[in-house]
XYZ file of C-alpha atoms in Angstrom:
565
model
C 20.949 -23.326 10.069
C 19.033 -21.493 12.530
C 17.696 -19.081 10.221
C 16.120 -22.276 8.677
C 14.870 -23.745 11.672
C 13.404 -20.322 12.517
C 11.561 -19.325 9.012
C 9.730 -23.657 8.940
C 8.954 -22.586 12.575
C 7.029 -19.275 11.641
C 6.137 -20.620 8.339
C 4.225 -23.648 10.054
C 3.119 -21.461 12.588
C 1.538 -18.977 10.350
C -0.473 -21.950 8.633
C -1.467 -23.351 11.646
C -3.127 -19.427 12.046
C -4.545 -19.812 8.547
C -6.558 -23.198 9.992
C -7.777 -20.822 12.695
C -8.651 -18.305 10.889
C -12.278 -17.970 11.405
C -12.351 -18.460 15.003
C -9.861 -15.801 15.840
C -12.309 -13.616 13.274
C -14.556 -13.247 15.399
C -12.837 -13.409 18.202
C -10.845 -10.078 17.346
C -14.152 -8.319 15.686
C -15.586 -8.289 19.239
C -12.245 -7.521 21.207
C -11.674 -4.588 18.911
C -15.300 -3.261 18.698
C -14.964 -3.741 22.508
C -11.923 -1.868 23.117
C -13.091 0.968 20.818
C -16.126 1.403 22.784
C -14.168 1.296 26.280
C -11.670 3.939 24.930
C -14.084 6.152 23.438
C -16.871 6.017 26.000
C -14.671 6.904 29.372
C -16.522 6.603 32.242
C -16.831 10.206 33.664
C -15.333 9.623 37.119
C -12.211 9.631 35.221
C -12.800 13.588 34.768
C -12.364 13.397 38.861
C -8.228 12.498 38.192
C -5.734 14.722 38.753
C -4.077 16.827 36.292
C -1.056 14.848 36.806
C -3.160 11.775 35.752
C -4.831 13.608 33.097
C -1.550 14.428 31.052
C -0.429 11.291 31.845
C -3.398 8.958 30.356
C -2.426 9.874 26.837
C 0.516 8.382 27.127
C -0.552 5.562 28.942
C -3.353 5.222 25.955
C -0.382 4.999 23.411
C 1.435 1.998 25.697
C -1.436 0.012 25.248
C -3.058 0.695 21.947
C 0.254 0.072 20.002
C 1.146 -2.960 21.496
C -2.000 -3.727 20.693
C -2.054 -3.227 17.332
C 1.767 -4.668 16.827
C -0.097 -7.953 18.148
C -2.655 -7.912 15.864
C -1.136 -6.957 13.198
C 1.806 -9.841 13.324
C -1.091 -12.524 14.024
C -2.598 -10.684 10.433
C 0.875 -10.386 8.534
C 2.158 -14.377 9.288
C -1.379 -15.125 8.228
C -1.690 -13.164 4.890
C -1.182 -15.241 1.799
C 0.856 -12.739 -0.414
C -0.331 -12.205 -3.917
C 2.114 -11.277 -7.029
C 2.073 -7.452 -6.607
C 3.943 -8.378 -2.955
C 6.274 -10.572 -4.377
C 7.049 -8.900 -6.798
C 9.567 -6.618 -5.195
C 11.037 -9.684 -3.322
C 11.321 -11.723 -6.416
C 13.470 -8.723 -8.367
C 15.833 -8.357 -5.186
C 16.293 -12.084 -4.769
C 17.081 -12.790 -8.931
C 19.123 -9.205 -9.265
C 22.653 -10.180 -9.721
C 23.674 -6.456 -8.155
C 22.128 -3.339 -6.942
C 22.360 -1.973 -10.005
C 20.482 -4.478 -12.074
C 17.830 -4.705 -9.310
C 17.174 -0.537 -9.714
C 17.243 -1.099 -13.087
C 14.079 -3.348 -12.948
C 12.690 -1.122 -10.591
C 12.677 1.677 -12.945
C 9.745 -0.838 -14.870
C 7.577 -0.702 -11.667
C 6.275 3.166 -11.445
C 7.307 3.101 -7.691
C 10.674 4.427 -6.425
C 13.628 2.630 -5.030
C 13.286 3.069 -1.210
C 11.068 -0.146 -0.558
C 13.298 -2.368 -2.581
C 16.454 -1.483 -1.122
C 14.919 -1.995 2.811
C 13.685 -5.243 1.116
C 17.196 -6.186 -0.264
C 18.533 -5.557 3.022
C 16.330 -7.484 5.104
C 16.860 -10.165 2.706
C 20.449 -10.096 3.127
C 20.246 -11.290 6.875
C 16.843 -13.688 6.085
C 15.806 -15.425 2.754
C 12.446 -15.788 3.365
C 9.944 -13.692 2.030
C 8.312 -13.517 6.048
C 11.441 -11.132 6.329
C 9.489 -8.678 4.357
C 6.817 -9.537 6.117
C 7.974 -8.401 9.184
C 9.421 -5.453 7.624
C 6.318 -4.072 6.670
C 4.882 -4.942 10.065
C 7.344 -2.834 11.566
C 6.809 0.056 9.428
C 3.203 -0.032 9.390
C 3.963 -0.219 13.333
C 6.344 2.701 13.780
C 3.918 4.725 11.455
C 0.886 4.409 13.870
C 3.271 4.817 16.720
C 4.443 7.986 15.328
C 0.821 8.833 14.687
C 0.142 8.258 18.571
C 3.034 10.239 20.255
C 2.968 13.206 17.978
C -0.387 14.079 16.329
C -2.679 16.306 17.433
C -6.079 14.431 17.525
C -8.205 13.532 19.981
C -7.680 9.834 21.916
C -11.107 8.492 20.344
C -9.950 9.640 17.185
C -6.759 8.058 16.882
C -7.788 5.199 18.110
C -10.346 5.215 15.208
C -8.056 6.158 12.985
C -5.249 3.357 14.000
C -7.874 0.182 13.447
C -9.381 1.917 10.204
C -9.162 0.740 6.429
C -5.632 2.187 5.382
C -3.609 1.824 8.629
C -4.958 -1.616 9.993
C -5.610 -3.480 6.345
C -4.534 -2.131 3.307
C -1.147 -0.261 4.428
C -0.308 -2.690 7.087
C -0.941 -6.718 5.879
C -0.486 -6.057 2.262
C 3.518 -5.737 2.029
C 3.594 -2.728 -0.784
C 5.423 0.418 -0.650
C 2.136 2.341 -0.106
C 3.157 1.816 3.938
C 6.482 4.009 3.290
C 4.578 6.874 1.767
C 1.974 6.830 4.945
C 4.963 6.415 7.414
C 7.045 9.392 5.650
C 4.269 11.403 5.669
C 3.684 11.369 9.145
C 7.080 11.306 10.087
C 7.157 15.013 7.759
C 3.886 15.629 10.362
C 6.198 15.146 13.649
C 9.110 17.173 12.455
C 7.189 19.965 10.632
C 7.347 21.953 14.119
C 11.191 22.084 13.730
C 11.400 24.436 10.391
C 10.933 27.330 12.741
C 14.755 26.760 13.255
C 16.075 24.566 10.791
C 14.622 23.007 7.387
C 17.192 19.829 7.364
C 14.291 17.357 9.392
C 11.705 18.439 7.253
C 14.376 18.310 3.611
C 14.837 14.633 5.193
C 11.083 13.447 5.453
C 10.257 15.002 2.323
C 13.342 13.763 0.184
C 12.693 9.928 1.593
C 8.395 10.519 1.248
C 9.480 11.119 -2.764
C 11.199 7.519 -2.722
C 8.814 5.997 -1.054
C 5.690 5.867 -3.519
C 4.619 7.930 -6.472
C 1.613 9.263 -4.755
C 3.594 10.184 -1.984
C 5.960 11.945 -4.429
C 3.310 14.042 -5.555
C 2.353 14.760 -1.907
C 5.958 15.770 -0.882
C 6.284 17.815 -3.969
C 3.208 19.750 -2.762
C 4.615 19.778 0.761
C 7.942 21.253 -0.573
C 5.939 24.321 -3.017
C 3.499 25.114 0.801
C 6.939 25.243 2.268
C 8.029 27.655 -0.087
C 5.289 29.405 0.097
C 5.157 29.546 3.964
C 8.397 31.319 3.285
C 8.129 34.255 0.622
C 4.295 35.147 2.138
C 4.943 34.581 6.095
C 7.621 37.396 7.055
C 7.240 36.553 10.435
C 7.914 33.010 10.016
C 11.101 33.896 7.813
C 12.623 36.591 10.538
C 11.799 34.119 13.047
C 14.269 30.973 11.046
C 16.675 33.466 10.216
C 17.444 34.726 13.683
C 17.322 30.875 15.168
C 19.244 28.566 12.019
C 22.669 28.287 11.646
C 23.848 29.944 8.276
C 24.129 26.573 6.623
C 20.911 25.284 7.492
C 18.674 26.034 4.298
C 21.560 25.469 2.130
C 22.576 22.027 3.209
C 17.972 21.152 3.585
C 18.243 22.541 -0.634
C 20.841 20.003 -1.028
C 19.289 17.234 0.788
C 15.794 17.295 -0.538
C 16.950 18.215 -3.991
C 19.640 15.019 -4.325
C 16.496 12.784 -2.718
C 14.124 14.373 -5.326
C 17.025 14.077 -8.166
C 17.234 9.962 -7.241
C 13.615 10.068 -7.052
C 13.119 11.189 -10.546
C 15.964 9.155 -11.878
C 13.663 6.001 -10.807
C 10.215 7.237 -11.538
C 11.164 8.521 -14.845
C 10.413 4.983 -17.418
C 12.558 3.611 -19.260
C 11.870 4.038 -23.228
C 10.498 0.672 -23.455
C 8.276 0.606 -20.825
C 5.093 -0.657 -21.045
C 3.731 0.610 -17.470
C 0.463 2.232 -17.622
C 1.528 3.271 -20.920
C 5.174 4.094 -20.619
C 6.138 7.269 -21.426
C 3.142 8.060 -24.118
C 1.010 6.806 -21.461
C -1.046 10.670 -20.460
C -4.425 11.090 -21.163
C -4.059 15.196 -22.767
C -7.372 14.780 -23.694
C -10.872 16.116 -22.286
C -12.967 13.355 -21.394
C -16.225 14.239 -19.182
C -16.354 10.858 -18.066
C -13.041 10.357 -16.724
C -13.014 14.158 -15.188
C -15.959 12.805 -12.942
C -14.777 9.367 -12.115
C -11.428 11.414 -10.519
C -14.184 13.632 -8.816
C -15.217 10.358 -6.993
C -12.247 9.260 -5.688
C -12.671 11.694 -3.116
C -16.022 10.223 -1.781
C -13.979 7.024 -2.288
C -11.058 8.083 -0.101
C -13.134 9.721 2.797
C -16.145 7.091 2.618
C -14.607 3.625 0.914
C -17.610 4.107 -1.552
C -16.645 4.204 -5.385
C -19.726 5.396 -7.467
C -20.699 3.359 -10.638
C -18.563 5.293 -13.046
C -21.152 3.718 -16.204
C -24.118 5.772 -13.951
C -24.014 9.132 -14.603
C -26.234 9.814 -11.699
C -24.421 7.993 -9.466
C -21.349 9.741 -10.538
C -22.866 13.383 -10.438
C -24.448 12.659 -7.060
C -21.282 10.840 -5.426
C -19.225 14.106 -6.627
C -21.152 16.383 -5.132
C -21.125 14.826 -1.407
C -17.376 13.963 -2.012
C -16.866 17.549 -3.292
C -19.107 18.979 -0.183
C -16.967 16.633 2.455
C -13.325 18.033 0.846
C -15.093 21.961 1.453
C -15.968 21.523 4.664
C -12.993 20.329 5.894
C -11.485 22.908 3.346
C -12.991 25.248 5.423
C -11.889 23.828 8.551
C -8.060 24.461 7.577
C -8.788 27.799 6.434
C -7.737 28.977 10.032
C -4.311 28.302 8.891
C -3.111 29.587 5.691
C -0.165 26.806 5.099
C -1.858 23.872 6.256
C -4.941 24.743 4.230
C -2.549 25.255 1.179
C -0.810 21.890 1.742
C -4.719 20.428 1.271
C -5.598 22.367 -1.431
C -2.149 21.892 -3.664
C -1.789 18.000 -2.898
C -5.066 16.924 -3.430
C -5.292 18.634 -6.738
C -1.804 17.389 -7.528
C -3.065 13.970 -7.216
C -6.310 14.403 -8.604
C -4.743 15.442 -11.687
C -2.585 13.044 -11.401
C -5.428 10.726 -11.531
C -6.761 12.538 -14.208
C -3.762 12.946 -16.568
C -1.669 9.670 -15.942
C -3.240 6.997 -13.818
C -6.752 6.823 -12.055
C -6.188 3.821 -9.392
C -8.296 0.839 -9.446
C -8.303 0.290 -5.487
C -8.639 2.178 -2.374
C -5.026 1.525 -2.057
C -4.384 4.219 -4.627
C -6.796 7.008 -4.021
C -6.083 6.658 -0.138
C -3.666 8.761 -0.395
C -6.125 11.554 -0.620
C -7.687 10.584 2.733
C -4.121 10.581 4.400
C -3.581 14.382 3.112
C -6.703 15.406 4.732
C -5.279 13.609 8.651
C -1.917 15.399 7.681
C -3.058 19.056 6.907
C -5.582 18.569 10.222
C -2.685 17.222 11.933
C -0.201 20.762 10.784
C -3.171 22.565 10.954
C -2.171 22.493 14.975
C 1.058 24.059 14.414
C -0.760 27.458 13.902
C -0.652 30.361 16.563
C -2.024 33.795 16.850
C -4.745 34.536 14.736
C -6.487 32.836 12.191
C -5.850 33.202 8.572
C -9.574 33.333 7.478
C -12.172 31.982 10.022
C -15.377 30.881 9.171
C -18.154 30.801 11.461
C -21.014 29.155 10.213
C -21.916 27.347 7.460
C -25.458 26.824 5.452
C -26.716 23.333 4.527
C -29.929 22.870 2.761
C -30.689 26.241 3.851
C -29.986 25.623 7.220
C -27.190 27.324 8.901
C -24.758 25.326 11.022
C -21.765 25.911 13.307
C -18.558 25.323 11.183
C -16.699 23.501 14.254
C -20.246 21.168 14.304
C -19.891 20.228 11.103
C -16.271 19.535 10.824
C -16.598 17.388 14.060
C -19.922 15.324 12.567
C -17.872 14.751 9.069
C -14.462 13.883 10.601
C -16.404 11.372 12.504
C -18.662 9.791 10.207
C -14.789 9.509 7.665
C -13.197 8.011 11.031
C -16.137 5.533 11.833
C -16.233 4.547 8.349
C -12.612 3.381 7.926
C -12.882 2.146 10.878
C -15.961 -0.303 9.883
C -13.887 -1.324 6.878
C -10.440 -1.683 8.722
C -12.438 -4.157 11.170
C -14.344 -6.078 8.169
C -11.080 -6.520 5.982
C -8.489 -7.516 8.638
C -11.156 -9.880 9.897
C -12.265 -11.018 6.556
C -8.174 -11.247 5.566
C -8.204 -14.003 8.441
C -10.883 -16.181 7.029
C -10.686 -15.899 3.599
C -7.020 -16.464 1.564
C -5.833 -13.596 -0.423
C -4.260 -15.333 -2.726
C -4.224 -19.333 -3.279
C -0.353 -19.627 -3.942
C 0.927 -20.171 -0.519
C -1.830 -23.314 -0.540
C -0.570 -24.790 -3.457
C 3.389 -23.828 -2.845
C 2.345 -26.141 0.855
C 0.906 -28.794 -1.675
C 4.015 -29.341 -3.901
C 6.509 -29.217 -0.896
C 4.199 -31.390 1.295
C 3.833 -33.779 -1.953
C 7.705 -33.500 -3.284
C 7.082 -31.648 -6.202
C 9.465 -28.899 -5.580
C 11.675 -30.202 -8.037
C 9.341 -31.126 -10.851
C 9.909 -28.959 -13.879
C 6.988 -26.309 -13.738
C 5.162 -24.304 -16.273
C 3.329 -21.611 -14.968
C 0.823 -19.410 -17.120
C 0.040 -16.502 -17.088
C 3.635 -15.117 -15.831
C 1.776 -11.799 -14.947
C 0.112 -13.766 -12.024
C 2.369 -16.421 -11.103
C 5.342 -14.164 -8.703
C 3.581 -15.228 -5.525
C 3.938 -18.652 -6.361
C 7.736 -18.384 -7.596
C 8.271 -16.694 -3.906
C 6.667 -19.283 -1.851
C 8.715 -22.057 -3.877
C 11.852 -19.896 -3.751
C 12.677 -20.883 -7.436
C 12.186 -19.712 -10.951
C 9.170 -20.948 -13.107
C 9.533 -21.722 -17.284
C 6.651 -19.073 -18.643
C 5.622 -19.370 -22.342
C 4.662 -16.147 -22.215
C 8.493 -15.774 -21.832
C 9.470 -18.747 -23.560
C 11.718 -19.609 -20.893
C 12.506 -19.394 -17.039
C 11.599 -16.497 -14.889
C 10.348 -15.198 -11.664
C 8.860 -11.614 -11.176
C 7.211 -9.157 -13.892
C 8.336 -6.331 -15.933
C 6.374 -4.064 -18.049
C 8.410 -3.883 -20.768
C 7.491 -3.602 -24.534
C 8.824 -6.695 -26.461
C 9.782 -9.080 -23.117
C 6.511 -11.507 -23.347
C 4.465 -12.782 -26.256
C 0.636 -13.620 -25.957
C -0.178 -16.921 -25.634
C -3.954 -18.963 -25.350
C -3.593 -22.291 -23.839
C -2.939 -24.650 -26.954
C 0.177 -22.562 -27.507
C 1.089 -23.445 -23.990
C 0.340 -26.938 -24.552
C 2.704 -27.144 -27.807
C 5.964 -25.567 -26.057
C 5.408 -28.018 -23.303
C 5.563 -30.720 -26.075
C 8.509 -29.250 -27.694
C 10.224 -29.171 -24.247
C 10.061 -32.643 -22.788
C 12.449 -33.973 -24.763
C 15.088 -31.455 -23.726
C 14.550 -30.870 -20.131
C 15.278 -34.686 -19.036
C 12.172 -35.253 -17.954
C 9.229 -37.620 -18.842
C 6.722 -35.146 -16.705
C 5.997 -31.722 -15.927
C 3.741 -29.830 -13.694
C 1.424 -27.232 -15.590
C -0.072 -24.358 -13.181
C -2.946 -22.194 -14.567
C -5.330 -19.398 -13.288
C -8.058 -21.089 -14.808
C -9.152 -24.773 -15.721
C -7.206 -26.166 -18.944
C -10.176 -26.672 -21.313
C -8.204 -27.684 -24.478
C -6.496 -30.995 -25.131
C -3.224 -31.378 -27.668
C -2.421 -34.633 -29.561
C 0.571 -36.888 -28.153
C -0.089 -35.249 -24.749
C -1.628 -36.997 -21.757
C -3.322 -34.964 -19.243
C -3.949 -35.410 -15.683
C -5.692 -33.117 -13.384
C -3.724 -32.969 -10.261
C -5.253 -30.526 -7.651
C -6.982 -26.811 -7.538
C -6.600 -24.154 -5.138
C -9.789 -21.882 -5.520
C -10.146 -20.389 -2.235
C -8.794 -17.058 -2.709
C -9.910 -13.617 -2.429
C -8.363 -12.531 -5.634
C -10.250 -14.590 -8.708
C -6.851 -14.235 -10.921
C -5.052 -15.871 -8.130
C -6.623 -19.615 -8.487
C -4.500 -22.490 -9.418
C -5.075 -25.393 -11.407
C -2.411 -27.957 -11.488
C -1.739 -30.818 -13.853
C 0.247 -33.507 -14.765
C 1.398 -33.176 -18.345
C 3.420 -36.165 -19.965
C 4.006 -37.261 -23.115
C 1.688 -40.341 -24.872
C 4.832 -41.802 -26.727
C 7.294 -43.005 -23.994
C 9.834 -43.132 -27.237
C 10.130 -39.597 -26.721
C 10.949 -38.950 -23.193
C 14.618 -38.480 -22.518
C 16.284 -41.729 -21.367
């Protein structure tokens, strides 16, 4: 009972944020912009402090900026109208009669396991898809508080860093596993110190980063080959573990990493009827110039949030080369170190061809992942002693020469300021603007006692939000009968315009006891059907996402003599 008490307080509570919502936008653009300006512009009697106080302020930095953005980011995450892709997950733990039919589904999704089984357990203690809500609030938290205690950068720049695009917006109010791969990753950051006496940390971070996400599976895989690496070409290194590890250490971090990667695979690996980005037949083996140099921009796209016109082939050429130039200078950078610039090189090719050869991303939520390996290798790039690898000097521009350390600090900049800009605009914009108009209408048939009403919901491909806020299954003629979430699976749904939808409705009525039922569309019903009356009962259009609209109406039949007695 409290539980229930508890989820209509938040959920009321996060609507009354949603009516709000464009006060406290610009309310928090200026607070933010303000706060980033007094962090990052010190006032220079502060260089007057003690030492004492001076090794002390990071810290002191960290206690305020991540409660800071914890505060935020719940006033974001209660207000965020989820769209399908979030529910999703929730819907396939909350209609899985066992763990093993929930992985099973899973297996459909392209993503590991990891994210559904935190979301079945928070789900055992709270039905309520806030629960996973707050779950990804507190991962998205502990990330950036990991990111605070243990990196290496400077104050300014984590703080631009924390309130960018990827760890203030896209990683942090949209509830996806994406937030598992960023947290993993730097988690694999913190502990990658500890190798110089034992592996099992590091076999731990990697094993969970490769059931986290499939792009962070890639990026642990490369993390695991610089590893290996690191070993065979750094005898120093090797003496060093070997005289400090126990004599079970690399054994048991082999077992640990390679049972993670096994369960890993197990998931990743589609079924044979998948229909997920192609199922199994789904790589592109093929040379295409086009696609080759739309990849090549997602690394413009990762460091800048700018995507060139992939039907422009100047725009492509031209976006490739900065993108490429940005990835060499910072290539450069790393070169100081060789396993830290090896890390770079190996998983940002991995993914690349990745991109290339299986699945090229359609958001910055997907090539992101590039712009996180760049913050990790800078941030192991710290770990190095002694001498440098390969140093480089200076640099030539336009036929200009430049200081190396110059140009690194100008680029990492203009990247940080960037996401920054966009973190700021989104999280703001997320506020003001629904993401998806499900919650809206899921508030219009409870408010209006409609729960109940027997719904038909088309497409089912963008109807999961909707199922989630209602907490019940939908009838889908795509699946000619009830269902909730969506698998990509070859055979399960059959294509159908909006007269087809019309006709099972007909065929229905008189066997679901009902003289009425509640038809929810994406789009406005523009087709009529005989011995069917038609009411238009409300739309939902403000949303962010366009597919996400809903149209409801009344359907009932115009011969009485047929409804169900």
């Amino acid at each position: 009972m409290r539980f229930r008490i508890l989820s209509r307080m938040i959920w009321n509570g996060s609507v009354a944020i949603h009516c709000w919502g464009s006060m406290i936008a610009i309310a928090l653009n200026v607070t933010l912009l303000a706060i980033t300006l007094q962090i990052t512009r010190l006032p220079t009697t502060l260089m007057a402090f003690s030492n004492l106080r001076s090794r002390l302020q990071p810290f002191s930095t960290a206690q305020f900026i991540i409660p800071l953005f914890a505060t935020l980011g719940l006033i974001g995450i209660l207000h965020h109208d989820m769209w399908r892709d979030e529910m999703n997950t929730w819907l396939i733990v909350r209609d899985s009669a066992s763990v093993g039919e929930m992985l099973g589904y899973v297996n459909y999704q392209g993503h590991p396991a990891l994210w559904a089984l935190l979301v079945a357990s928070v789900q055992q203690v709270w039905h309520h898809p806030i629960a996973m809500q707050l779950l990804h609030w507190a991962l998205g938290t502990g990330a950036i508080a990991i990111f605070w205690l243990h990196s290496p950068f400077s104050r300014w720049q984590k703080v631009l860093f924390t309130f960018g695009y990827i760890p203030f917006y896209e990683y942090f109010l949209i509830s996806r596993p994406y937030v598992l791969g960023m947290l993993c990753l730097f988690l694999f950051c913190a502990v990658y110190p500890t190798r110089k006496r034992t592996y099992i940390w590091v076999a731990i971070a990697l094993g969970l980063m490769a059931n986290s996400h499939a792009f962070a599976a890639i990026i642990s895989l490369a993390a695991a080959i610089t590893l290996g690496l690191e070993w065979v070409l750094d005898a120093q290194h090797r003496s060093a573990y070997l005289a400090q590890a126990k004599r079970y250490d690399l054994w048991l971090s082999f077992v640990i990493i390679g049972g993670l990667y096994g369960f890993a695979f197990v998931i990743l690996n589609p079924p044979i009827d998948s229909a997920n980005v192609g199922g199994r037949d789904g790589w592109n083996l093929v040379w295409e110039s086009r696609r080759f140099f739309r990849v090549l921009g997602r690394l413009l796209g990762a460091y800048t949030l700018i995507i060139p016109n992939s039907r422009r082939w100047l725009d492509l050429i031209l976006c490739d080369i900065v993108g490429i130039s940005m990835a060499v200078i910072m290539g450069m950078k790393l070169m100081r170190d060789r396993t830290s610039f090896l890390f770079f090189t190996l998983a940002t090719g991995f993914l690349l061809s990745f991109f290339y050869l299986r699945f090229m991303g359609h958001g910055t939520r997907h090539y992101a992942f590039v712009y996180l390996i760049l913050m990790a290798a800078l941030w192991l790039a710290q770990d190095h002693f002694g001498p440098p690898w390969y140093s480089i000097k200076t640099i030539k521009i336009l036929g200009r020469k430049f200081s190396l350390e110059t140009a690194y600090s100008l680029l990492l900049s203009l990247i940080l300021s960037v996401h920054l800009v966009g973190g700021l605009y989104r999280f703001t914009l997320d506020l003001s603007v629904p993401f998806s108009a499900a919650r809206a209408t899921a508030v219009y048939l409870q408010k209006s006692n409609l729960n109940d009403e027997f719904m038909v919901a088309s497409p089912d491909t963008n109807m999961a939000a909707l199922a989630g806020y209602l907490d019940r299954q939908l009838y889908y003629p795509e699946l000619q009968g009830l269902g909730s979430f969506t698998i990509f699976q070859q055979g399960r749904r059959i294509a159908v315009n909006q007269r087809d939808i019309l006709r099972q409705i007909r065929t229905l009525i008189p066997t679901i006891g009902t003289c009425r039922v509640v038809l929810v569309l994406v789009e406005p019903l523009e087709t009529e059907l005989p011995r069917l009356d038609i009411e238009p009962l409300a739309e939902f259009t403000d949303s962010w996402h366009r597919s996400e609209r809903m149209y409801l109406y009344w359907v009932t039949p115009t011969r009485k003599a047929r409804c169900p007695s």
